mmCIF file of C-alpha atoms in Angstrom:
data_model
loop_
_atom_site.group_PDB
_atom_site.id
_atom_site.type_symbol
_atom_site.label_atom_id
_atom_site.label_comp_id
_atom_site.label_asym_id
_atom_site.label_seq_id
_atom_site.Cartn_x
_atom_site.Cartn_y
_atom_site.Cartn_z
ATOM 1 C CA MET A 296 7.741 -144.868 -148.100
ATOM 2 C CA ALA A 297 9.776 -142.169 -145.904
ATOM 3 C CA ALA A 298 9.354 -141.924 -142.157
ATOM 4 C CA LYS A 299 8.196 -138.782 -142.725
ATOM 5 C CA ASP A 300 5.175 -138.646 -145.338
ATOM 6 C CA GLU A 301 4.352 -141.153 -142.606
ATOM 7 C CA PRO A 302 0.593 -140.389 -141.145
ATOM 8 C CA GLY A 303 0.630 -139.007 -137.691
ATOM 9 C CA ARG A 304 4.122 -139.655 -137.287
ATOM 10 C CA ARG A 305 6.345 -136.485 -134.604
ATOM 11 C CA THR A 306 9.089 -135.825 -136.017
ATOM 12 C CA ALA A 307 11.268 -134.432 -134.703
ATOM 13 C CA GLY A 308 11.038 -130.398 -136.024
ATOM 14 C CA ALA A 309 7.298 -131.621 -135.308
ATOM 15 C CA SER A 310 8.766 -131.669 -131.526
ATOM 16 C CA ARG A 311 10.953 -128.924 -131.631
ATOM 17 C CA SER A 312 8.446 -126.191 -134.039
ATOM 18 C CA GLY A 313 5.066 -127.214 -131.258
ATOM 19 C CA ALA A 314 7.573 -126.118 -128.494
ATOM 20 C CA TRP A 315 8.534 -123.022 -129.723
ATOM 21 C CA ARG A 316 4.741 -122.460 -129.748
ATOM 22 C CA ALA A 317 4.817 -123.075 -126.044
ATOM 23 C CA LEU A 318 5.832 -119.238 -126.214
ATOM 24 C CA LEU A 319 2.692 -118.441 -127.505
ATOM 25 C CA LEU A 320 1.284 -119.163 -124.291
ATOM 26 C CA VAL A 321 3.480 -115.895 -122.758
ATOM 27 C CA PRO A 322 1.191 -113.241 -123.294
ATOM 28 C CA VAL A 323 -1.955 -115.163 -122.564
ATOM 29 C CA ALA A 324 -0.919 -115.522 -119.279
ATOM 30 C CA VAL A 325 0.593 -112.545 -118.376
ATOM 31 C CA ALA A 326 -1.932 -110.489 -120.151
ATOM 32 C CA LEU A 327 -4.103 -112.421 -117.006
ATOM 33 C CA ALA A 328 -1.881 -111.655 -114.682
ATOM 34 C CA ILE A 329 -3.321 -108.204 -114.866
ATOM 35 C CA VAL A 330 -6.260 -106.807 -112.415
ATOM 36 C CA LEU A 331 -6.877 -103.147 -112.549
ATOM 37 C CA PRO A 332 -9.981 -103.071 -112.473
ATOM 38 C CA PHE A 333 -10.143 -99.825 -111.012
ATOM 39 C CA SER A 334 -9.088 -95.818 -112.731
ATOM 40 C CA TRP A 335 -6.145 -95.064 -110.950
ATOM 41 C CA PRO A 336 -3.289 -94.356 -111.390
ATOM 42 C CA ARG A 337 -3.594 -92.706 -114.490
ATOM 43 C CA LEU A 338 -0.654 -92.124 -117.319
ATOM 44 C CA LEU A 339 -1.232 -89.397 -119.644
ATOM 45 C CA GLY A 340 -4.866 -89.092 -118.317
ATOM 46 C CA VAL A 341 -5.302 -92.497 -119.452
ATOM 47 C CA PRO A 342 -5.566 -94.984 -117.235
ATOM 48 C CA LEU A 343 -2.863 -97.956 -116.461
ATOM 49 C CA PHE A 344 -5.449 -100.945 -117.385
ATOM 50 C CA TYR A 345 -4.989 -99.753 -120.959
ATOM 51 C CA TRP A 346 -1.628 -99.231 -121.017
ATOM 52 C CA LEU A 347 -0.243 -102.252 -119.692
ATOM 53 C CA TYR A 348 -3.109 -104.287 -121.945
ATOM 54 C CA PHE A 349 -1.909 -101.684 -124.569
ATOM 55 C CA ALA A 350 1.827 -103.212 -123.518
ATOM 56 C CA VAL A 351 0.571 -106.770 -123.928
ATOM 57 C CA CYS A 352 -0.686 -106.512 -127.797
ATOM 58 C CA LEU A 353 2.610 -105.191 -128.817
ATOM 59 C CA LEU A 354 4.101 -108.523 -126.257
ATOM 60 C CA THR A 355 1.539 -110.736 -128.587
ATOM 61 C CA ALA A 356 3.413 -109.132 -131.885
ATOM 62 C CA VAL A 357 6.865 -109.578 -130.761
ATOM 63 C CA VAL A 358 6.641 -113.215 -129.469
ATOM 64 C CA SER A 359 4.087 -114.331 -132.224
ATOM 65 C CA ASP A 360 6.549 -113.229 -135.012
ATOM 66 C CA VAL A 361 9.668 -114.749 -133.318
ATOM 67 C CA VAL A 362 7.953 -117.984 -132.900
ATOM 68 C CA GLN A 363 7.495 -117.973 -136.494
ATOM 69 C CA ARG A 364 10.324 -116.576 -137.835
ATOM 70 C CA LEU A 365 11.990 -119.871 -135.296
ATOM 71 C CA ILE A 366 9.478 -122.054 -136.475
ATOM 72 C CA LYS A 367 10.286 -121.144 -140.160
ATOM 73 C CA ASP A 368 13.238 -122.304 -139.997
ATOM 74 C CA LEU A 369 12.578 -125.466 -138.958
#
């Protein structure tokens, strides 16, 4: 039986993909760091709080795409 077929055994590719998956924590940390419970300041009539969370959604999409592409190559 080859080493990669053994259950419970991690390969070098698996540990590298785990490191790339740690990048997914970046958007979570950014989202938790945004603390603006008030409606001021505003940008185009919308409170900045909502714009920041929209930016977090975009950041999450970009980071998820990058991680997916990096893991796919392993």
